[in-house]
Short mmCIF file of C-alpha atoms in Angstrom, two decimals:
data_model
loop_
_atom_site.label_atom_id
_atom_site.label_comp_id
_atom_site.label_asym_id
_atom_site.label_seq_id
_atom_site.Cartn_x
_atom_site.Cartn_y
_atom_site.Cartn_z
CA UNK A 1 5.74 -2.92 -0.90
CA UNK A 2 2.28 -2.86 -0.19
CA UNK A 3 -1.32 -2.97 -1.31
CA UNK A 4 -4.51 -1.77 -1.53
CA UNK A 5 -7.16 -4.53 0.53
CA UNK A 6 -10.65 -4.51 -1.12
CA UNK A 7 -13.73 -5.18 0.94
CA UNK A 8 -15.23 -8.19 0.42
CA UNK A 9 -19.03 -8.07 -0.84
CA UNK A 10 -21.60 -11.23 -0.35
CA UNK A 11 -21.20 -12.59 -4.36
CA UNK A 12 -25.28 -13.66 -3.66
CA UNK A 13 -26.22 -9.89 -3.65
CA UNK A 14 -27.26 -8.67 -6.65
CA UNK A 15 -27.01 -4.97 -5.04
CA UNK A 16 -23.69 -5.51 -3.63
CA UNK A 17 -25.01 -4.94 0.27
CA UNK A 18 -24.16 -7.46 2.60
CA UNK A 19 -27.46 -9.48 3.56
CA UNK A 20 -28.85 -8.54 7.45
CA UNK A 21 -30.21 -10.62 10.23
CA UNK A 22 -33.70 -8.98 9.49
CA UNK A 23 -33.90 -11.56 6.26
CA UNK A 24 -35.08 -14.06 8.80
CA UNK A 25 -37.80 -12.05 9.87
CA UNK A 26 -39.27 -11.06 6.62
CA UNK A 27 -38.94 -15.01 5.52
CA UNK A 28 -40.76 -15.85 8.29
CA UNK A 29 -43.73 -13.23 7.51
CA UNK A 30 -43.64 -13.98 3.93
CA UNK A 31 -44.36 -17.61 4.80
CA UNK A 32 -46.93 -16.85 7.55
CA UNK A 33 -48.52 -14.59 5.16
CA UNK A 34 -49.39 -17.47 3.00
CA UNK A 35 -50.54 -19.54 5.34
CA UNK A 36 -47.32 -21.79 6.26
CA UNK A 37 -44.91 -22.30 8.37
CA UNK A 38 -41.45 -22.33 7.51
CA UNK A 39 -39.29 -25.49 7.44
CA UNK A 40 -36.50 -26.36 9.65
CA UNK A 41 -34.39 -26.58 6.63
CA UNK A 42 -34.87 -23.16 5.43
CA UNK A 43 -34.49 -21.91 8.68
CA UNK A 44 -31.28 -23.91 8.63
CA UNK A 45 -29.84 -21.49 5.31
CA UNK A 46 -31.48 -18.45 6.21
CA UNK A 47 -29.20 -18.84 9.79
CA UNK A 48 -25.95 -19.54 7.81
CA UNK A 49 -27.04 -16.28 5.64
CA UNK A 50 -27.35 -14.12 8.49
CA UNK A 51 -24.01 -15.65 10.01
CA UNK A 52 -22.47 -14.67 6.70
CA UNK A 53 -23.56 -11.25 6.50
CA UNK A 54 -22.39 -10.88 10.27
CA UNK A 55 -19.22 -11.54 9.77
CA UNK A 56 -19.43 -8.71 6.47
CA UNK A 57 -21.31 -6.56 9.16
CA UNK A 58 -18.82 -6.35 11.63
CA UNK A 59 -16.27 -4.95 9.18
CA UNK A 60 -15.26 -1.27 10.45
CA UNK A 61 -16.76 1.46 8.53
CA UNK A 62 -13.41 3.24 7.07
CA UNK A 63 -12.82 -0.51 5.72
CA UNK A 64 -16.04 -0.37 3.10
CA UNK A 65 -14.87 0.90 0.17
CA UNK A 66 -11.44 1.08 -1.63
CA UNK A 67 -11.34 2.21 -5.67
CA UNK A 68 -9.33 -0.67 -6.60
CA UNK A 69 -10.66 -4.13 -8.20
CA UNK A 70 -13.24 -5.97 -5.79
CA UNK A 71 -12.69 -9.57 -5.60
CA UNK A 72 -15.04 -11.86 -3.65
CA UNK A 73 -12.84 -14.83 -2.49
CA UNK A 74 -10.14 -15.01 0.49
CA UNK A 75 -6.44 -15.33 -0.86
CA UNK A 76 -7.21 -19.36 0.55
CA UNK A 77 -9.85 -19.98 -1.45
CA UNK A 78 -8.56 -18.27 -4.34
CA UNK A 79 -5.16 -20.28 -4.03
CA UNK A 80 -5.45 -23.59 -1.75
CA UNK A 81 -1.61 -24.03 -1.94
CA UNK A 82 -0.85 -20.77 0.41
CA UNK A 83 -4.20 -21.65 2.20
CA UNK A 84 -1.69 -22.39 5.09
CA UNK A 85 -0.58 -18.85 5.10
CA UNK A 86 -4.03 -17.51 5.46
CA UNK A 87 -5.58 -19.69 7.83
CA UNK A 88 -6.10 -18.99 11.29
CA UNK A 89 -3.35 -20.27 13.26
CA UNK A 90 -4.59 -18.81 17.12
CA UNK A 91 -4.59 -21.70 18.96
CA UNK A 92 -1.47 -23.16 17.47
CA UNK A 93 0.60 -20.25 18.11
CA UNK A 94 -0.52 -19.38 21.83
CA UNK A 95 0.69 -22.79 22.45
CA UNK A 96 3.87 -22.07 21.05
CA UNK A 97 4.14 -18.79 22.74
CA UNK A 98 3.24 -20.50 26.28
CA UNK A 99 5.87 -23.65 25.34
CA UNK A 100 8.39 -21.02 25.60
CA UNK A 101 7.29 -19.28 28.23
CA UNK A 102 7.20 -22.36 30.09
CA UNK A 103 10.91 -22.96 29.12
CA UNK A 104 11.71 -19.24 30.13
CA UNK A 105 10.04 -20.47 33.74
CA UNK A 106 12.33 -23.63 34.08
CA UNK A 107 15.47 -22.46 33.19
CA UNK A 108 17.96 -21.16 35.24
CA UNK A 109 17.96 -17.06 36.49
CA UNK A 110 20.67 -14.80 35.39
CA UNK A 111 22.66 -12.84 37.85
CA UNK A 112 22.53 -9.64 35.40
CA UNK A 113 19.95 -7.12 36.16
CA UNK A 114 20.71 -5.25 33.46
CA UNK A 115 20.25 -8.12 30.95
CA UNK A 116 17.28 -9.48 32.94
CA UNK A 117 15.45 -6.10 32.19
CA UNK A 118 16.52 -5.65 28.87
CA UNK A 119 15.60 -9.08 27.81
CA UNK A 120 12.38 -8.56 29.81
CA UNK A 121 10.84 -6.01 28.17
CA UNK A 122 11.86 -7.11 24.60
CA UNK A 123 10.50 -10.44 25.23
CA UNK A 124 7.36 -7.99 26.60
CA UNK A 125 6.97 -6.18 23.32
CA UNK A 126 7.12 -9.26 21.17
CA UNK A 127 4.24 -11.00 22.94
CA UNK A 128 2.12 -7.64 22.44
CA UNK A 129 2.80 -7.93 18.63
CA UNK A 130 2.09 -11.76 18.41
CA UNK A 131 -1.21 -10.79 19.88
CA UNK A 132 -1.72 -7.70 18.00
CA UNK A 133 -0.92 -9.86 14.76
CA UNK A 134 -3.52 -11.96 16.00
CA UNK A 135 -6.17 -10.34 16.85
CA UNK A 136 -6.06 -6.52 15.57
CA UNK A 137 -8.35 -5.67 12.75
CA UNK A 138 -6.71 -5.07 9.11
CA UNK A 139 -5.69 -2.30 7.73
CA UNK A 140 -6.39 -1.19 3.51
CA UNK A 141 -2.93 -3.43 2.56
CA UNK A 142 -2.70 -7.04 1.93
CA UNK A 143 0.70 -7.39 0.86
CA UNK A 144 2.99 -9.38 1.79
CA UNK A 145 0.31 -10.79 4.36
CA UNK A 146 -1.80 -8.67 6.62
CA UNK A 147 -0.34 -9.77 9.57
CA UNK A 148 2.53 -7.72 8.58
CA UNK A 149 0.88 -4.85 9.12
CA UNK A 150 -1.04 -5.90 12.25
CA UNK A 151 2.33 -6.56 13.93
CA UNK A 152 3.30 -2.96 12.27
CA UNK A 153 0.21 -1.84 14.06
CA UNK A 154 0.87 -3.63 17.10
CA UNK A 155 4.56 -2.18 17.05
CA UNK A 156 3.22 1.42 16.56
CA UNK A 157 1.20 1.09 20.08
CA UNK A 158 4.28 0.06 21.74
CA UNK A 159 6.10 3.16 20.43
CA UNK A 160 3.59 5.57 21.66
CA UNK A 161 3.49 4.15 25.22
CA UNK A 162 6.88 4.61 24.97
CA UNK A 163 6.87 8.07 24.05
CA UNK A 164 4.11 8.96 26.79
CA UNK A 165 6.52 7.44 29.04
CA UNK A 166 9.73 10.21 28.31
CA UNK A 167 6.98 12.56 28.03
CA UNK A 168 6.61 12.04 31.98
CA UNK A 169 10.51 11.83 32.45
CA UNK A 170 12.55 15.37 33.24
CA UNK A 171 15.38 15.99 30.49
CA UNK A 172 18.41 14.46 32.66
CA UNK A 173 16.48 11.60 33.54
CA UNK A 174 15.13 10.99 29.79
CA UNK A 175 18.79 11.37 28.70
CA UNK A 176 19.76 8.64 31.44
CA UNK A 177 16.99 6.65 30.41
CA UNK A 178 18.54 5.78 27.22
CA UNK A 179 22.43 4.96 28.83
CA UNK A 180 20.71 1.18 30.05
CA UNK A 181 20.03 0.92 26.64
CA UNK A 182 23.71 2.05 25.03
CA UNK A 183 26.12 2.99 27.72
CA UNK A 184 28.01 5.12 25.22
CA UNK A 185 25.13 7.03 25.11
CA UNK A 186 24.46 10.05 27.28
CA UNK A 187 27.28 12.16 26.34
CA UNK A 188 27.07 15.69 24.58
CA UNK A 189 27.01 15.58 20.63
CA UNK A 190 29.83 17.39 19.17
CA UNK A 191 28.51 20.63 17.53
CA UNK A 192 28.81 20.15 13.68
CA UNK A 193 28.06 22.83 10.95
CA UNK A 194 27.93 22.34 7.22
CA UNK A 195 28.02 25.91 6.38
CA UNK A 196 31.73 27.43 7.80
CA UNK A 197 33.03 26.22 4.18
CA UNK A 198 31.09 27.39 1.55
CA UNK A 199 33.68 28.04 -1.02
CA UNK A 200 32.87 26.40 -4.09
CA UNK A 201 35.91 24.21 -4.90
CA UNK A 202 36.92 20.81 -5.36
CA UNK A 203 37.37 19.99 -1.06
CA UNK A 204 34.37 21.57 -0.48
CA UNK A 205 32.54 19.74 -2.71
CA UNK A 206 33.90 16.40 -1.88
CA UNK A 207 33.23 16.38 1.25
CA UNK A 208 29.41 17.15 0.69
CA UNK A 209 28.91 14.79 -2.04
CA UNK A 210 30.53 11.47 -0.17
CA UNK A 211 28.80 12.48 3.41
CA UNK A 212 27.02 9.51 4.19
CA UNK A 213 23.62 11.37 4.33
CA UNK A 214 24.03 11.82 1.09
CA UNK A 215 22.86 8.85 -0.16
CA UNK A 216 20.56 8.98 3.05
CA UNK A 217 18.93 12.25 1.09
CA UNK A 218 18.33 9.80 -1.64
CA UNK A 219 17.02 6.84 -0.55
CA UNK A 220 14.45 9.03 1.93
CA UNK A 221 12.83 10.95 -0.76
CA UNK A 222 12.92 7.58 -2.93
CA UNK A 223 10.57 5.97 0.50
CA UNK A 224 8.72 9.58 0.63
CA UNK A 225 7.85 9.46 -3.00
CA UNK A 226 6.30 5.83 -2.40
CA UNK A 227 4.15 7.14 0.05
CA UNK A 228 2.84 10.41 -1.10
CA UNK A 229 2.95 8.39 -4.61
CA UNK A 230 2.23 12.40 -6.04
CA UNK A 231 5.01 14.01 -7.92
CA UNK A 232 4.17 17.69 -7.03
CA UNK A 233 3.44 17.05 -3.42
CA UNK A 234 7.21 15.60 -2.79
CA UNK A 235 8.68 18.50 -4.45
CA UNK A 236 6.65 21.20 -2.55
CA UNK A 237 7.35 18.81 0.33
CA UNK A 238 11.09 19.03 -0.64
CA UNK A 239 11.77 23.21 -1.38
CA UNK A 240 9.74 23.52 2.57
CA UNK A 241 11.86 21.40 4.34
CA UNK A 242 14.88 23.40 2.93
CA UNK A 243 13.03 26.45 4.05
CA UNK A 244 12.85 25.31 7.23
CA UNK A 245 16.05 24.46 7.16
CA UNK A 246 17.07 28.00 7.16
CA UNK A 247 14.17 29.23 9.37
CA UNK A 248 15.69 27.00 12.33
CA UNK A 249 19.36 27.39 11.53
CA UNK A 250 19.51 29.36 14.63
CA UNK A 251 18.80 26.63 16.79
CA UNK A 252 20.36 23.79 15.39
CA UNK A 253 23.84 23.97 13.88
CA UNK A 254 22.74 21.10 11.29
CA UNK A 255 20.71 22.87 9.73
CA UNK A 256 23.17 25.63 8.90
CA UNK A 257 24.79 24.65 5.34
CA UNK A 258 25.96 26.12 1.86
CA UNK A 259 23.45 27.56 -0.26
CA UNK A 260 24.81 25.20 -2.81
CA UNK A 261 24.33 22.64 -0.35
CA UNK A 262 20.69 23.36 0.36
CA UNK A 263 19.24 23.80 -3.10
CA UNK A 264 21.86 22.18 -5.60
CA UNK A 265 23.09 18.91 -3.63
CA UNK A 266 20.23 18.35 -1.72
CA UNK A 267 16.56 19.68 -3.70
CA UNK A 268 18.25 19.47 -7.38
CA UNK A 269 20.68 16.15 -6.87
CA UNK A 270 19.43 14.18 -3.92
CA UNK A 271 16.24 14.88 -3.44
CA UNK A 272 15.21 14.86 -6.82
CA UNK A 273 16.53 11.71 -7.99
CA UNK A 274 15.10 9.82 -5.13
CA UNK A 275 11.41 11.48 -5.90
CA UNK A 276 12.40 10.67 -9.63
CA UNK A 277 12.79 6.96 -9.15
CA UNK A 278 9.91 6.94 -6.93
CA UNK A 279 7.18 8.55 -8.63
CA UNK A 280 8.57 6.31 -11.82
CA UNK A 281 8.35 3.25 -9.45
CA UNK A 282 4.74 4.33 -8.73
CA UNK A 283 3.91 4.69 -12.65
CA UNK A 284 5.31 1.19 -12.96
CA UNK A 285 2.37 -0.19 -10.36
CA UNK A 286 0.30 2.15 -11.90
CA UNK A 287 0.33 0.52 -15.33
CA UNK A 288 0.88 -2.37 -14.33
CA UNK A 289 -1.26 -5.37 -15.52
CA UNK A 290 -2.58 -7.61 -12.34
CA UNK A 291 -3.69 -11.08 -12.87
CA UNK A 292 -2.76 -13.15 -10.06
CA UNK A 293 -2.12 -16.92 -10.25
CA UNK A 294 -2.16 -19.07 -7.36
CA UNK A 295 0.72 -21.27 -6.94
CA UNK A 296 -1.23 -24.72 -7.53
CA UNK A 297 -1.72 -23.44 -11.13
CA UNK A 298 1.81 -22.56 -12.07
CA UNK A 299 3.07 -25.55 -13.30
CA UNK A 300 7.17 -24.31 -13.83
CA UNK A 301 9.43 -24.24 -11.02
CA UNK A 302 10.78 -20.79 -12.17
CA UNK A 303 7.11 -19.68 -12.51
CA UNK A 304 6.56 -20.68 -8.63
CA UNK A 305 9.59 -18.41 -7.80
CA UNK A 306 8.65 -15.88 -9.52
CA UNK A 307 5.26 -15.84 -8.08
CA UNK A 308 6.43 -15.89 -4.63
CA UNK A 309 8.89 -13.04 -5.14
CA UNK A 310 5.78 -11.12 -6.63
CA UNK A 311 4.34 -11.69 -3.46
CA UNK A 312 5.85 -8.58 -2.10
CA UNK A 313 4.98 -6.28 -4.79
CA UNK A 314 0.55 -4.37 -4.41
CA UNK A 315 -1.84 -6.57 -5.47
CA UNK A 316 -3.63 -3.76 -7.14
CA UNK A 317 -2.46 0.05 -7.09
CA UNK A 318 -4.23 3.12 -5.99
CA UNK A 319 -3.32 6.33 -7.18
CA UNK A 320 -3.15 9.10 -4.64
CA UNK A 321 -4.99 12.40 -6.56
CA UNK A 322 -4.82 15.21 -4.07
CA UNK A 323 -6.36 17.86 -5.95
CA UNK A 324 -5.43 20.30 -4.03
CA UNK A 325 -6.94 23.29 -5.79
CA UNK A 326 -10.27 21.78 -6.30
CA UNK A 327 -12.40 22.29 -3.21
CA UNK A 328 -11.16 23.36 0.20
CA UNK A 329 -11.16 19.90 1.93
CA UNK A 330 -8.67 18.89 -0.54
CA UNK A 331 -6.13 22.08 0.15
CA UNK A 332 -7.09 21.44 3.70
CA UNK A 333 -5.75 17.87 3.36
CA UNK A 334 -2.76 18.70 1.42
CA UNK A 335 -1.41 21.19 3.94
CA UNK A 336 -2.49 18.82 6.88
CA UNK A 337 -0.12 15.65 5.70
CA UNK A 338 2.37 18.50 4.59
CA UNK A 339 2.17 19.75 7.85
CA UNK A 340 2.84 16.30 9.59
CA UNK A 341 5.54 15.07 7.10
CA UNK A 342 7.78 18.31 8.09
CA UNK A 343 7.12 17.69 11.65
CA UNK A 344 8.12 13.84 11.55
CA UNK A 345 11.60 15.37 9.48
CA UNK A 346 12.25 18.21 12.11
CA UNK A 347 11.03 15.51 15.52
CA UNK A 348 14.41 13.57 14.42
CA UNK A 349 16.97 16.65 14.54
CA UNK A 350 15.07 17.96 17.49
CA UNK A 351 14.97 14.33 19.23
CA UNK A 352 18.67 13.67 18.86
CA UNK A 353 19.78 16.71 19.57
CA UNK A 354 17.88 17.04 23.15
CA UNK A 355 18.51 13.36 23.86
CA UNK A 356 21.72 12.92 22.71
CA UNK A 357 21.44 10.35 20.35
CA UNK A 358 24.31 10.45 17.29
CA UNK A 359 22.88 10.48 13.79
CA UNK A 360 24.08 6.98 12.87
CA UNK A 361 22.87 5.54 16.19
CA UNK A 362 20.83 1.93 15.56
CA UNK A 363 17.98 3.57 17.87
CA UNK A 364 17.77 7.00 15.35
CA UNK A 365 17.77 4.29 11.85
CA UNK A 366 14.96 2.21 14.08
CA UNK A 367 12.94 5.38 14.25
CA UNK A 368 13.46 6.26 10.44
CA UNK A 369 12.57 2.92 9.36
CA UNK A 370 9.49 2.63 11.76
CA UNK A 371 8.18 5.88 10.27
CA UNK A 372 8.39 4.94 6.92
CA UNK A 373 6.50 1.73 8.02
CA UNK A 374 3.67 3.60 10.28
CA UNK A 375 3.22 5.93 6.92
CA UNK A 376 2.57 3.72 4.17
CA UNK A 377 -0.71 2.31 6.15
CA UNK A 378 -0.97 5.89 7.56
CA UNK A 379 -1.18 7.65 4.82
CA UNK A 380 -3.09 5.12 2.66
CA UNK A 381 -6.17 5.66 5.40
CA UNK A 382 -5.81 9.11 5.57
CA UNK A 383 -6.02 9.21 1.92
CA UNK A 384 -9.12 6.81 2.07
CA UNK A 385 -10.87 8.95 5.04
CA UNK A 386 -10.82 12.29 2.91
CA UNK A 387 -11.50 11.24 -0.49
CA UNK A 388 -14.32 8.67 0.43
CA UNK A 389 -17.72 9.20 1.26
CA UNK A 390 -18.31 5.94 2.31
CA UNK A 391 -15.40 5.99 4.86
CA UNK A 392 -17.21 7.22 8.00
CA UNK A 393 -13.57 7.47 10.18
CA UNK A 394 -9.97 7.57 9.94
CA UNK A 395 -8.13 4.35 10.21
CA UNK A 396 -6.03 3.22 13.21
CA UNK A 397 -2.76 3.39 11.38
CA UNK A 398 -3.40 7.03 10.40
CA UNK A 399 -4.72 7.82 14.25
CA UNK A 400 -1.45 6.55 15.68
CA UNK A 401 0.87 8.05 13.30
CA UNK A 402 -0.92 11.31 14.10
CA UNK A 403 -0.80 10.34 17.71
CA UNK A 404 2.68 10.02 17.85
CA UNK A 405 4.38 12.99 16.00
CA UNK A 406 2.13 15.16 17.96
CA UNK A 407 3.63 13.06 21.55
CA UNK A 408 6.95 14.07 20.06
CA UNK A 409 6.57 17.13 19.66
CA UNK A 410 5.56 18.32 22.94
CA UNK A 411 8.25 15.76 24.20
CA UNK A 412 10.48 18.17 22.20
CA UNK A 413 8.48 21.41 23.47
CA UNK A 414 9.19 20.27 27.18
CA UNK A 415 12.65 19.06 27.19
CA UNK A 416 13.89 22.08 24.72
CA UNK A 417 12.93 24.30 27.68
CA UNK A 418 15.76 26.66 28.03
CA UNK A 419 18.15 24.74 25.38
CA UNK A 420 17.41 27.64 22.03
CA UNK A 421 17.72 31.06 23.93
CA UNK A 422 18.75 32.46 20.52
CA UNK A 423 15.96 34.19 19.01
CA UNK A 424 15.02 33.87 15.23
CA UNK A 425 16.42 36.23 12.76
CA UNK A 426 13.80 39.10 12.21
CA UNK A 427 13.87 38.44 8.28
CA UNK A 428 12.97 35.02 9.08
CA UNK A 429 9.86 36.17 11.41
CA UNK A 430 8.81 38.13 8.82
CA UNK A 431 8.83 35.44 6.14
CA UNK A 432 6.93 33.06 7.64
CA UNK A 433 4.08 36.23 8.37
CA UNK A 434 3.90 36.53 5.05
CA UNK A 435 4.09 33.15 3.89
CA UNK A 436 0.92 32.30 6.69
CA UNK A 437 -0.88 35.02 5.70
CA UNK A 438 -0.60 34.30 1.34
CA UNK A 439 -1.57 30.59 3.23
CA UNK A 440 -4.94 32.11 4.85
CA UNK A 441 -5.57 34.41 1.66
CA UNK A 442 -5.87 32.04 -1.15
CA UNK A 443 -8.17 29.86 -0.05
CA UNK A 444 -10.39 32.08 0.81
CA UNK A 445 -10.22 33.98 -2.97
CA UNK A 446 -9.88 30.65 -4.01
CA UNK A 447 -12.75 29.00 -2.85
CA UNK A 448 -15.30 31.60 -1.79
CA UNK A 449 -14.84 34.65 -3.70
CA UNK A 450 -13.54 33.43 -7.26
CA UNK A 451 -16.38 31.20 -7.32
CA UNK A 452 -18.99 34.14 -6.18
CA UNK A 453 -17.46 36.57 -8.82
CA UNK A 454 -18.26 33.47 -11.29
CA UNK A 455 -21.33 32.90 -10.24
CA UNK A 456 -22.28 37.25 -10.50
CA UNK A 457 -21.10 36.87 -14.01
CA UNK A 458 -23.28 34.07 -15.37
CA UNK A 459 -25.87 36.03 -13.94
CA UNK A 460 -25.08 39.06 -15.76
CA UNK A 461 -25.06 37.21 -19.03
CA UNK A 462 -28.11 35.71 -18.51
CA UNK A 463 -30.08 39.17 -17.95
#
C-alpha cells in the first residue's frame, strides 16, 4: 500500500511560505538604512536561509499541497535508525552499477544471439530504473520508500517507448515481435465463448464459478476499489463495464456470456465482494489512528517487527470525495477517470486478442499488475490536480498513465484494421445514442439551468 507525501514547509515561517532569496536583499537595505553594514556572520545565515528555501523552491508546483497531516522533518531525522534508508546513496550505487558493468565487459561472450539480446535489453531497462530511482522527482506517496515509486515511474517510461515502438510495427510483424520473447507465442487463440450454455443447472454453473477468472473478478475489483477508494464510483464503474460487455460482444467472443453470468456471478458475486473488501479496507485507513514511532524508540523486539511490517501500510490516508453532482468540473472528472478505467479493461481483451497473447500469459499478468501500479500514483495526482487549487499541473504518474492507454488504443485502432467486419447490433447503436445524449443533457439542466430556475425564484420571493 501506499501513502499520501506531505510537502514540507520551512518550521521558521510563521506564515507557512518557504523563505526567498530576496531576504538577503531586504537585510541588506534594512541595515544600510540605519547606517551599517551588515556582518559577515549574518551574511553567513541569511545564505544558508536562502539555500534552504531553494531547495523548498524548487519543489514542482502539483507537489504543494496535500490535505493530509504536514510534518516538517525528513523520515531520517524523524527516525535516525532507518536514516540509512533515506539517505542519498548516488555515488555509492553508480559505483556498484559500473562494478558490474565492468564484470559484464570482462567476461566471456555468449554464442546465443537470442540470449545476448534478450539479456541486453533487460539489463537496458534496469539501468534506466536505477537512474530513474535516483534521480526522478517524487510523486504524492511515501510508502514503502519513494524510490519505489520512482522506479514505478521509471518503469512506466519504459512501457510507453515500448508501446510507441509496436505502434510503428505492421500487425504480422508486431505479432512476430513478441515470438523472440515466447516462441510459443504467435499462434491463433482458440475462439472461446461463455454464452453457448446458458442453461441454469448444476454443469453450467460449475464451470463458471471455478473458472480461474473468477477469483481474477475478485481480486481486480478488490485493487480497483483501493484506487478509486469511492464506493459508488466502483459500482457505476462495475454495471458499465458489463454494458460494454454486451455492446462489443460482436467483436469479441469473450465478451459473449450468460446473463446470469454477467450480472449475478460477475456484478452481484465477484465484483461486489472484491469492491466490498476494498472500500472496507479503505474505511480501515480511514479511521485509522497514525502515530508513527521510529525504530530507535521501540524498545521490544516484537514492537520493531511490527513497525517494520507497518512500513508498508499509508502513512496518513486521503479520502477520495468525487462529488460528482456538485459543480461541473467534478462530473467532468468523474466521467474522465471512468472513461480511462473502461479503456485500460477493454485495451487488455483488445491487446490479446490482436496480438495473440493467451489470457494466462506472464506478459498479459505483467501488464495487469503494472496498471494497477501506474494507477495508484496516477490516480492519487489526478485526484490532487482537480480538487486543488494550489496544484497548478497534473503529476507525471497521472500524464503517463494517460499517455499510455491512449498509445494503446490507437495501437488497437491500427492493428484491428479489417479484423471486426461485423457491424454492431442496431439496438446496441441505439443505446449508446441515448445513453450519450441523457450524458450531454444532465449536465447541462444540472448545472446551468436548475441553478438559473433557482436563482428566478429567489428573485420572485424577494419582490
Amino acid at each position: 500500500m501506499a501513502k499520501d507525501h506531505e510537502p514540507r514547509l520551512d518550521p521558521e515561517s510563521n506564515s507557512g511560505q518557504p523563505h526567498s532569496t530576496s531576504s538577503i536583499s531586504t537585510f541588506s537595505i534594512q541595515y544600510r538604512a540605519k547606517g551599517r553594514q551588515p556582518s559577515s556572520s549574518s551574511f553567513t545565515s541569511l545564505l544558508s536561509i536562502a539555500s534552504e528555501a531553494s531547495s523548498v523552491d524548487d519543489r514542482p508546483e502539483w507537489f504543494l499541497k496535500d490535505t493530509s497531516v504536514q510534518f516538517q522533518k525528513t523520515p531520517a531525522e524523524q527516525d535516525p535508525a532507518v536514516g540509512f534508508f533515506y539517505t542519498p546513496r548516488t555515488l555509492t550505487i553508480l559505483s556498484t552499477m559500473l562494478l558490474f558493468l565492468v564484470y559484464v565487459a570482462l567476461t566471456p561472450e555468449f554464442n546465443d544471439t537470442v540470449s545476448n539480446v534478450k539479456i541486453g535489453i533487460a539489463a537496458s531497462i534496469v539501468v534506466f530504473c536505477v537512474f530513474g530511482m535516483l534521480q526522478f522527482r517524487d510523486s504524492l506517496l511515501l510508502r514503502p520508500h519513494p524510490a519505489l515509486w520512482r522506479v514505478v515511474l521509471s518503469f512506466g517510461v519504459v512501457y510507453q517507448l515500448f508501446l510507441v515502438f509496436l505502434l510503428f510495427q505492421n500487425k504480422h510483424d508486431a505479432r512476430l515481435l513478441f515470438t523472440y520473447i515466447d516462441p510459443s507465442l504467435g499462434v491463433p487463440l482458440p475462439e472461446k465463448s461463455y454464452g453457448d450454455a446458458c442453461d441454469l443447472n448444476y454443469e453450467n454453473i460449475k464451470d463458471q464459478v471455478f473458472d480461474v477468472f473468477t477469483l481474477a473478478h475478485a481480486v481486480g475489483w478488490f485493487c480497483k476499489a483501493l484506487i478509486l477508494r469511492d464506493y459508488t464510483f466502483c459500482w457505476i464503474l462495475s454495471v458499465m463495464f458489463e454494458v460494454m460487455e454486451y455492446s462489443l460482444s460482436h467483436q469479441l467472443n469473450n465478451f459473449d456470456e450468460c446473463w446470469w453470468d454477467h450480472w449475478i456471478l460477475d456484478v452481484l458475486v465477484c465484483n461486489w465482494l472484491g469492491i466490498y473488501l476494498g472500500v472496507k479496507t479503505c474505511e480501515y485507513f480511514e479511521m485509522k489512528q497514525y502515530s508513527w514511532q521510529g525504530l530507535a524508540e521501540i524498545p521490544t523486539l516484537k514492537g520493531k517487527m511490527k513497525r517494520t511490517m507497518q512500513q508498508f501500510t499509508p502513512k496518513s490516508w486521503t479520502k477520495f470525495e468525487w462529488d460528482s453532482t456538485k459543480s461541473f468540473k467534478s462530473y467532468a472528472t468523474v466521467i474522465f477517470i471512468l472513461t480511462m478505467l473502461l479503456i485500460c479493461e477493454l485495451n487488455a481483451f483488445y491487446l490479446k486478442s490482436l496480438l495473440w497473447l493467451p489470457p494466462a500469459h506472464p506478459i498479459n499478468i505483467t501488464r495487469i499488475f503494472s496498471y494497477f501500479m501506474f494507477g495508484i500514483p496516477g490516480v492519487r495526482e489526478t485526484y490532487q490536480y482537480l480538487h486543488d487549487v494550489n496544484c497548478k499541473r497534473i503529476g507525471p504518474q497521472a500524464w503517463l498513465l494517460i499517455s499510455s492507454l491512449a498509445t494503446e488504443v490507437l495501437i488497437v485502432y491500427k492493428f484491428g484494421q479489417g479484423e471486426f467486419s461485423e457491424p454492431a447490433p442496431v439496438a446496441v447503436i441505439y443505446f449508446w445514442i441515448a445513453f450519450l445524449t441523457l450524458l450531454t443533457v444532465y449536465p447541462f439542466y444540472q448545472f446551468y439551468l436548475l441553478p438559473k430556475y433557482q436563482e428566478l425564484k429567489i428573485k420572485q420571493k424577494l419582490r
